[in-house]
Amino acid sequence: MAAQLAGRRIAAVKRYGKFIVVSLKGGGFLLIHLGMTGRLLLGGERGKHTHAIFTLDRGILLFDDSRQFGSLQVSEEFPARVARLGPEPLEVSFEDFAAGLGRRKTRIKALLLNQTFLRGIGNIYADEALFGAGIHPLALAARLRGDRARKLYDAIVRILTDAIAAGGSSISDYVDAEGRKGFFQFQHMVYQRTGEPCNTCGTPIRRILVAQRSSHYCPKCQKR
DNA sequence: CAGATCACCTGCTTGC
DNA sequence: TGCAAGCAGGTGATCT
């Protein structure tokens, strides 16, 4: 991979959901996914979990990833993994979103995590958006019509917009390219708050597994 | 085909 | 203190 990239120049960098696509001048792409614990760091010291070092004109870019769920991939064609993704949640229209819900015969939590439905929503923001909309994680997607679909759409937009403004959620690893933590974890209403009182009604927050992922919700505020 | 399940890997916390 | 179990911002291969 180093040989494929040596001397190449970057034409553009664009994010698609959780993927970063670096377009190379003269053709070709570098695909980056941070997985759960991946970090791209400008400058800094090489560490125990540094898997790649990019030497750029302006300095060093490190790719660190303790859990190794992240990935780097070079390809000639635009990566298929990215081409398959659904629309950006902050770009999709309500009409398309609602139509997509109606076609899916699955639990809404699983659908929000499905990157071919919408790209970029992960476990934290799925739980927070469902709380914001008053929808139970086990609710059937196809049954969310009209007002409930609208509430979910609005909650997704609101949660993502607020989280981005706060610099994201730093539970243990996440930092931006300058090494700065985000602050949205302090605004989490349900995520990793199992047993703590709901900020709206005081009922203890519950944790269940949906699609093998931890799902946190208020049993009183969120309806199936 | 869509949906469910499991595997990948390391580090931290919890409970005995 | 030691050790096992459980948990963690995700994706994709492989089942049904």
Short mmCIF file of N, CA and C (backbone and C1' of nucleotides) in Angstrom, two decimals, chain A residues 18 81 173 191 213-214, chain C residues 7-12:
data_model
loop_
_atom_site.label_atom_id
_atom_site.label_comp_id
_atom_site.label_asym_id
_atom_site.label_seq_id
_atom_site.Cartn_x
_atom_site.Cartn_y
_atom_site.Cartn_z
N LYS A 18 -19.61 6.92 7.68
CA LYS A 18 -18.43 6.72 8.53
C LYS A 18 -17.16 6.46 7.73
N ARG A 81 -17.87 -0.55 -1.26
CA ARG A 81 -18.45 -0.46 0.09
C ARG A 81 -19.12 0.90 0.29
N ASP A 173 -12.23 6.79 23.58
CA ASP A 173 -11.14 6.98 22.61
C ASP A 173 -11.29 8.19 21.69
N TYR A 191 -27.90 6.87 26.30
CA TYR A 191 -26.75 6.02 25.97
C TYR A 191 -25.83 5.82 27.18
N ARG A 213 -26.67 -5.41 19.59
CA ARG A 213 -26.06 -4.17 20.08
C ARG A 213 -26.80 -3.67 21.30
N SER A 214 -26.06 -3.11 22.27
CA SER A 214 -26.66 -2.49 23.44
C SER A 214 -27.63 -1.40 23.01
P DC C 7 -22.59 -7.75 29.11
"O5'" DC C 7 -21.88 -6.41 28.62
"C5'" DC C 7 -21.65 -5.32 29.51
"C4'" DC C 7 -20.61 -4.43 28.92
"C3'" DC C 7 -20.84 -4.13 27.44
"O3'" DC C 7 -21.50 -2.87 27.28
"C1'" DC C 7 -18.54 -4.57 27.93
P DA C 8 -22.06 -2.48 25.81
"O5'" DA C 8 -20.78 -1.79 25.14
"C5'" DA C 8 -20.33 -0.52 25.61
"C4'" DA C 8 -19.09 -0.13 24.85
"C3'" DA C 8 -19.21 -0.34 23.34
"O3'" DA C 8 -19.80 0.80 22.72
"C1'" DA C 8 -17.09 -1.10 24.17
P DG C 9 -21.12 0.60 21.85
"O5'" DG C 9 -20.94 1.67 20.70
"C5'" DG C 9 -20.13 2.79 20.76
"C4'" DG C 9 -20.26 3.54 19.45
"C3'" DG C 9 -19.54 2.89 18.27
"O3'" DG C 9 -20.17 3.38 17.08
"C1'" DG C 9 -18.48 4.89 18.77
P DG C 10 -20.82 2.35 16.07
"O5'" DG C 10 -19.59 1.43 15.65
"C5'" DG C 10 -18.54 1.97 14.84
"C4'" DG C 10 -18.30 1.07 13.65
"C3'" DG C 10 -19.52 0.84 12.75
"O3'" DG C 10 -19.15 1.12 11.41
"C1'" DG C 10 -18.58 -1.24 13.42
P DT C 11 -20.16 1.01 10.19
"O5'" DT C 11 -19.74 -0.35 9.51
"C5'" DT C 11 -18.40 -0.46 9.04
"C4'" DT C 11 -18.08 -1.90 8.74
"C3'" DT C 11 -18.91 -2.50 7.61
"O3'" DT C 11 -17.99 -2.80 6.58
"C1'" DT C 11 -18.71 -3.99 9.46
P DG C 12 -18.44 -3.26 5.13
"O5'" DG C 12 -18.34 -4.85 5.21
"C5'" DG C 12 -17.08 -5.44 5.51
"C4'" DG C 12 -17.30 -6.93 5.67
"C3'" DG C 12 -18.15 -7.55 4.57
"O3'" DG C 12 -17.68 -8.87 4.37
"C1'" DG C 12 -19.15 -7.96 6.63
#
